[in-house]
Tab-separated table of C-alpha atoms and ligand atoms in Angstrom:
chain	number	residue	atom	x	y	z
J	32	UNK	CA	-111.126	108.192	35.054
J	33	UNK	CA	-112.665	104.910	36.043
J	34	UNK	CA	-113.183	102.178	33.480
J	35	UNK	CA	-115.921	99.744	34.434
J	36	UNK	CA	-114.586	96.980	32.380
J	37	UNK	CA	-115.796	93.534	31.291
J	38	UNK	CA	-113.142	90.885	31.523
J	39	UNK	CA	-115.024	88.295	29.451
J	40	UNK	CA	-116.130	84.833	30.645
J	41	UNK	CA	-112.847	83.178	31.400
J	42	UNK	CA	-110.812	82.466	28.245
J	43	UNK	CA	-108.257	85.294	28.275
J	44	UNK	CA	-108.543	85.675	24.469
J	45	UNK	CA	-112.135	86.736	24.897
J	46	UNK	CA	-110.951	90.050	26.299
J	47	UNK	CA	-111.698	93.009	24.081
J	48	UNK	CA	-108.940	95.066	22.575
J	49	UNK	CA	-110.277	98.088	24.402
J	50	UNK	CA	-110.269	96.321	27.745
J	51	UNK	CA	-106.665	95.157	27.171
J	52	UNK	CA	-105.614	98.709	26.410
J	53	UNK	CA	-107.062	100.140	29.620
J	54	UNK	CA	-105.569	97.258	31.635
J	55	UNK	CA	-102.124	98.046	30.200
J	56	UNK	CA	-102.525	101.742	31.104
J	57	UNK	CA	-104.053	101.234	34.524
J	58	UNK	CA	-102.529	102.671	37.696
J	59	UNK	CA	-104.755	100.395	39.755
J	60	UNK	CA	-106.896	97.383	38.912
J	61	UNK	CA	-109.804	96.487	41.185
J	62	UNK	CA	-110.862	92.949	40.331
J	63	UNK	CA	-113.014	90.144	41.621
J	64	UNK	CA	-113.284	86.406	41.575
J	65	UNK	CA	-114.659	85.925	38.100
J	66	UNK	CA	-112.139	87.960	36.172
J	67	UNK	CA	-109.310	85.699	34.811
J	68	UNK	CA	-106.192	86.639	36.923
J	69	UNK	CA	-103.945	86.112	33.926
J	70	UNK	CA	-105.214	89.405	32.641
J	71	UNK	CA	-103.428	91.180	35.484
J	72	UNK	CA	-100.076	90.110	34.104
J	73	UNK	CA	-100.720	92.574	31.248
J	74	UNK	CA	-100.544	95.536	33.639
J	75	UNK	CA	-97.628	97.899	33.656
J	76	UNK	CA	-94.897	97.838	36.294
J	77	UNK	CA	-96.091	99.557	39.460
J	78	UNK	CA	-99.755	99.017	38.798
J	79	UNK	CA	-101.574	98.295	42.052
J	80	UNK	CA	-104.023	95.415	42.385
J	81	UNK	CA	-107.024	95.404	44.750
J	82	UNK	CA	-109.001	92.207	45.170
J	83	UNK	CA	-112.647	92.739	46.133
J	84	UNK	CA	-113.849	89.168	45.425
J	85	UNK	CA	-114.268	87.705	48.813
J	86	UNK	CA	-114.020	89.238	52.236
J	87	UNK	CA	-113.789	85.779	53.780
J	88	UNK	CA	-114.345	82.228	52.584
J	89	UNK	CA	-118.014	82.653	51.856
J	90	UNK	CA	-118.934	86.253	51.592
J	91	UNK	CA	-118.134	88.825	48.992
J	92	UNK	CA	-117.340	92.337	50.082
J	93	UNK	CA	-120.631	94.231	50.372
J	94	UNK	CA	-121.309	96.254	47.168
J	95	UNK	CA	-121.356	99.565	49.106
J	96	UNK	CA	-117.822	98.871	50.242
J	97	UNK	CA	-116.648	97.992	46.736
J	98	UNK	CA	-118.179	101.278	45.499
J	99	UNK	CA	-116.247	103.182	48.135
J	100	UNK	CA	-112.962	101.304	47.238
J	101	UNK	CA	-113.424	102.324	43.590
J	102	UNK	CA	-114.164	105.931	44.629
J	103	UNK	CA	-111.131	106.236	46.939
J	104	UNK	CA	-108.869	104.902	44.235
J	105	UNK	CA	-110.308	107.376	41.736
J	106	UNK	CA	-109.289	110.220	44.025
J	107	UNK	CA	-105.746	108.879	44.144
J	108	UNK	CA	-105.085	107.634	40.583
J	109	UNK	CA	-105.473	108.825	37.081
J	110	UNK	CA	-106.453	105.489	35.472
J	111	UNK	CA	-108.590	103.145	37.486
J	112	UNK	CA	-109.769	99.854	36.036
J	113	UNK	CA	-112.654	98.080	37.672
J	114	UNK	CA	-112.396	94.579	36.130
J	115	UNK	CA	-115.464	92.360	36.317
J	116	UNK	CA	-116.258	88.947	34.882
J	117	UNK	CA	-118.219	88.799	31.672
J	118	UNK	CA	-120.015	92.098	30.916
J	119	UNK	CA	-120.089	94.738	33.686
J	120	UNK	CA	-123.899	95.270	33.269
J	121	UNK	CA	-125.155	91.699	33.031
J	122	UNK	CA	-125.742	90.911	36.703
J	123	UNK	CA	-122.478	92.678	37.311
J	124	UNK	CA	-123.685	95.595	39.387
J	125	UNK	CA	-121.677	97.917	37.167
J	126	UNK	CA	-124.658	100.269	37.007
J	127	UNK	CA	-124.558	100.750	40.784
J	128	UNK	CA	-120.827	101.462	40.608
J	129	UNK	CA	-121.487	104.016	37.827
J	130	UNK	CA	-124.223	105.794	39.859
J	131	UNK	CA	-121.947	105.942	42.933
J	132	UNK	CA	-119.235	107.669	40.862
J	133	UNK	CA	-121.701	109.908	39.082
J	134	UNK	CA	-122.950	111.210	42.439
J	135	UNK	CA	-119.385	112.045	43.423
J	136	UNK	CA	-118.438	113.722	40.154
J	137	UNK	CA	-115.993	111.063	39.090
J	138	UNK	CA	-115.782	110.434	35.358
J	139	UNK	CA	-116.319	106.830	34.267
J	140	UNK	CA	-116.742	104.758	31.107
J	141	UNK	CA	-118.269	101.325	30.610
J	142	UNK	CA	-116.286	98.808	28.521
J	143	UNK	CA	-118.571	96.011	27.532
J	144	UNK	CA	-117.333	92.400	27.897
J	145	UNK	CA	-118.354	89.150	26.339
J	146	UNK	CA	-120.978	87.842	28.692
J	147	UNK	CA	-120.887	84.303	30.048
J	148	UNK	CA	-124.606	84.130	29.405
J	149	UNK	CA	-123.963	83.667	25.679
J	150	UNK	CA	-120.321	82.675	25.433
J	151	UNK	CA	-120.373	79.797	27.917
J	152	UNK	CA	-123.257	77.966	26.179
J	153	UNK	CA	-121.490	78.689	22.897
J	154	UNK	CA	-118.286	76.981	24.012
J	155	UNK	CA	-120.426	74.090	25.207
J	156	UNK	CA	-121.971	73.775	21.776
J	157	UNK	CA	-125.372	75.265	22.724
J	158	UNK	CA	-126.502	78.219	20.515
J	159	UNK	CA	-128.831	80.506	22.498
J	160	UNK	CA	-130.962	80.946	19.402
J	161	UNK	CA	-131.325	78.589	16.476
J	162	UNK	CA	-133.476	78.883	13.400
J	163	UNK	CA	-136.476	76.624	13.656
J	164	UNK	CA	-135.904	75.870	17.319
J	165	UNK	CA	-136.123	79.090	19.260
J	166	UNK	CA	-136.746	82.718	18.389
J	167	UNK	CA	-135.520	84.357	21.641
J	168	UNK	CA	-133.557	83.808	24.787
J	169	UNK	CA	-133.778	85.129	28.280
J	170	UNK	CA	-131.052	85.638	30.820
J	171	UNK	CA	-132.385	85.342	34.353
J	172	UNK	CA	-130.914	85.382	37.826
J	173	UNK	CA	-131.142	82.061	39.569
J	174	UNK	CA	-130.357	83.683	42.844
J	175	UNK	CA	-133.177	85.610	44.411
J	176	UNK	CA	-132.409	87.165	47.741
J	177	UNK	CA	-133.712	84.947	50.440
J	178	UNK	CA	-136.389	86.118	52.771
J	179	UNK	CA	-138.594	87.283	49.963
J	180	UNK	CA	-142.117	85.896	50.000
J	181	UNK	CA	-142.785	86.245	46.300
J	182	UNK	CA	-140.526	85.423	43.421
J	183	UNK	CA	-139.755	88.415	41.239
J	184	UNK	CA	-139.313	86.022	38.323
J	185	UNK	CA	-142.372	85.941	36.085
J	186	UNK	CA	-142.409	82.181	35.849
J	187	UNK	CA	-145.710	82.064	33.999
J	188	UNK	CA	-144.043	83.761	31.045
J	189	UNK	CA	-141.598	80.914	30.713
J	190	UNK	CA	-143.963	78.350	29.307
J	191	UNK	CA	-142.727	79.049	25.756
J	192	UNK	CA	-139.784	77.441	24.102
J	193	UNK	CA	-137.520	80.410	24.526
J	194	UNK	CA	-134.001	79.451	25.668
J	195	UNK	CA	-133.587	80.427	29.334
J	196	UNK	CA	-130.138	80.940	30.780
J	197	UNK	CA	-129.953	81.152	34.560
J	198	UNK	CA	-126.843	82.760	36.056
J	199	UNK	CA	-125.967	82.283	39.735
J	200	UNK	CA	-128.494	79.379	40.020
J	201	UNK	CA	-126.511	76.179	40.616
J	202	UNK	CA	-127.430	76.035	44.326
J	203	UNK	CA	-131.065	76.429	43.390
J	204	UNK	CA	-130.977	74.109	40.411
J	205	UNK	CA	-133.453	71.662	41.994
J	206	UNK	CA	-135.964	74.494	42.722
J	207	UNK	CA	-135.624	75.947	39.286
J	208	UNK	CA	-136.199	72.636	37.495
J	209	UNK	CA	-139.181	71.843	39.688
J	210	UNK	CA	-140.685	75.247	39.131
J	211	UNK	CA	-140.416	74.790	35.317
J	212	UNK	CA	-142.177	71.406	35.656
J	213	UNK	CA	-144.789	73.132	37.817
J	214	UNK	CA	-145.630	75.666	35.178
J	215	UNK	CA	-146.140	72.950	32.636
J	216	UNK	CA	-142.869	72.006	30.963
J	217	UNK	CA	-142.455	68.294	30.282
J	218	UNK	CA	-140.383	66.406	32.827
J	219	UNK	CA	-138.028	65.273	30.039
J	220	UNK	CA	-137.405	68.857	28.778
J	221	UNK	CA	-133.724	69.420	27.999
J	222	UNK	CA	-131.471	71.250	30.397
J	223	UNK	CA	-127.756	71.658	30.754
J	224	UNK	CA	-125.330	72.956	33.338
J	225	UNK	CA	-121.949	74.316	32.179
J	226	UNK	CA	-119.291	74.638	34.793
J	227	UNK	CA	-116.154	76.813	34.479
J	228	UNK	CA	-117.079	77.610	30.888
J	229	UNK	CA	-114.481	78.774	28.345
J	230	UNK	CA	-111.621	77.494	30.573
J	231	UNK	CA	-109.621	74.281	30.372
J	232	UNK	CA	-111.777	72.997	33.258
J	233	UNK	CA	-115.011	73.427	31.360
J	234	UNK	CA	-117.504	70.656	32.002
J	235	UNK	CA	-121.087	70.255	30.758
J	236	UNK	CA	-123.753	67.999	32.137
J	237	UNK	CA	-126.930	67.449	30.079
J	238	UNK	CA	-130.084	66.038	31.528
J	239	UNK	CA	-133.817	66.580	31.899
J	240	UNK	CA	-135.753	68.805	34.239
J	241	UNK	CA	-136.431	65.730	36.303
J	242	UNK	CA	-132.843	64.281	36.646
J	243	UNK	CA	-130.512	67.297	36.270
J	244	UNK	CA	-130.205	67.957	39.977
J	245	UNK	CA	-128.840	64.508	40.701
J	246	UNK	CA	-126.466	64.669	37.723
J	247	UNK	CA	-125.158	68.205	38.152
J	248	UNK	CA	-125.343	69.224	41.779
J	249	UNK	CA	-121.712	68.455	42.496
J	250	UNK	CA	-120.265	70.542	39.668
J	251	UNK	CA	-117.900	73.321	40.656
J	252	UNK	CA	-118.780	76.963	40.296
J	253	UNK	CA	-119.005	79.244	38.477
J	254	UNK	CA	-121.697	77.421	36.548
J	255	UNK	CA	-124.754	78.456	34.505
J	256	UNK	CA	-127.888	76.628	33.547
J	257	UNK	CA	-129.366	76.476	30.043
J	258	UNK	CA	-132.966	75.316	29.499
J	259	UNK	CA	-134.354	74.659	26.041
J	260	UNK	CA	-134.426	72.476	22.970
J	261	UNK	CA	-131.162	74.060	21.734
J	262	UNK	CA	-129.411	71.948	24.336
J	263	UNK	CA	-129.864	68.969	22.012
J	264	UNK	CA	-127.685	70.638	19.349
J	265	UNK	CA	-124.731	70.060	21.567
J	266	UNK	CA	-124.410	66.523	20.188
J	267	UNK	CA	-123.243	68.134	16.949
J	268	UNK	CA	-121.702	71.387	18.105
J	269	UNK	CA	-119.665	70.598	21.192
J	270	UNK	CA	-116.376	71.790	19.737
J	271	UNK	CA	-114.548	73.139	22.745
J	272	UNK	CA	-114.808	70.271	25.189
J	273	UNK	CA	-113.714	67.843	22.387
J	274	UNK	CA	-110.701	70.070	21.803
J	275	UNK	CA	-109.646	70.244	25.447
J	276	UNK	CA	-110.108	66.457	25.806
J	277	UNK	CA	-107.750	65.909	22.864
J	278	UNK	CA	-105.194	68.261	24.378
J	279	UNK	CA	-105.136	66.638	27.837
W	190	SAH	N1	-121.326	89.770	34.497
W	190	SAH	C1	-121.162	88.389	34.360
W	190	SAH	C2	-122.173	87.544	35.171
W	190	SAH	C3	-122.121	87.849	36.678
W	190	SAH	S1	-123.204	86.799	37.566
W	190	SAH	C4	-121.256	88.015	32.905
W	190	SAH	O1	-121.661	88.834	32.084
W	190	SAH	O2	-120.835	86.937	32.535
W	190	SAH	C5	-122.139	85.414	37.955
W	190	SAH	C6	-122.646	84.166	37.314
W	190	SAH	O3	-122.231	84.125	35.953
W	190	SAH	C7	-122.122	82.929	37.875
W	190	SAH	O4	-122.908	82.552	38.999
W	190	SAH	C8	-122.389	81.926	36.736
W	190	SAH	O5	-123.726	81.556	36.684
W	190	SAH	C9	-122.085	82.801	35.524
W	190	SAH	N2	-120.665	82.627	35.056
W	190	SAH	C10	-119.722	83.523	34.995
W	190	SAH	N3	-118.608	82.985	34.453
W	190	SAH	C11	-118.907	81.704	34.156
W	190	SAH	C12	-118.136	80.645	33.607
W	190	SAH	N4	-116.895	80.767	33.194
W	190	SAH	N5	-118.770	79.441	33.460
W	190	SAH	C13	-120.039	79.278	33.874
W	190	SAH	N6	-120.800	80.236	34.395
W	190	SAH	C14	-120.241	81.422	34.520
């Protein structure tokens, strides 16, 4: 059995009870960069660990290769845990891994995880919805494969006041902010970048579409971008960063 498991956004305590159980029972854990490594300490003696985060300094292992690593381990072991940051199906490519296993007659289960898309803004004091401010939110990839002529993102739909959360977008923050101005959002529209959310290194930078790039471009990854009037609520709701400041 392969458990395609969400590890949550960083804070170890945001792991689900179910994920913790399969980690403790695992014969092998295949994990990547975003999963909190402290989770691995919960594994039983003799459990094997396979890191598929980065093949070298800059490149992750190609997905096809990761699929094959999972499959080969499933042939050898009874309990295989594929541990992924956040939720396995929110830009996690867990669906591809499931299909690869399905085609090879390997049984699998998904174990949902708390996604960074919601939890990281929440730790930063930014609710993704808030009565009277926004009635919906969108989670969007900020990383579109290069070489494409046309954006797959329906920018024209983003004129509303929906909260927009961009994952994998820090390196394109400037382009994203400019695009939002281009479709008609005010230059002083609120935007925030949250770096290393839910960990003791969490840092949030708040700005406007016009100045956020200058203010936030140096932040370390992983980082996500939140666009919307809910960002202003942070002044009252920033509980976590105040707590870690007191502790340090
Ligand atoms: N499946 C994951 C997302 C994978 S995409 C989930 O559900 O959370 C990877 C992106 O998630 C990163 O580029 C970053 O934008 C975001 N991310 C993940 N963990 C984060 C964290 N602790 N703080 C800020 N952003 C994070």
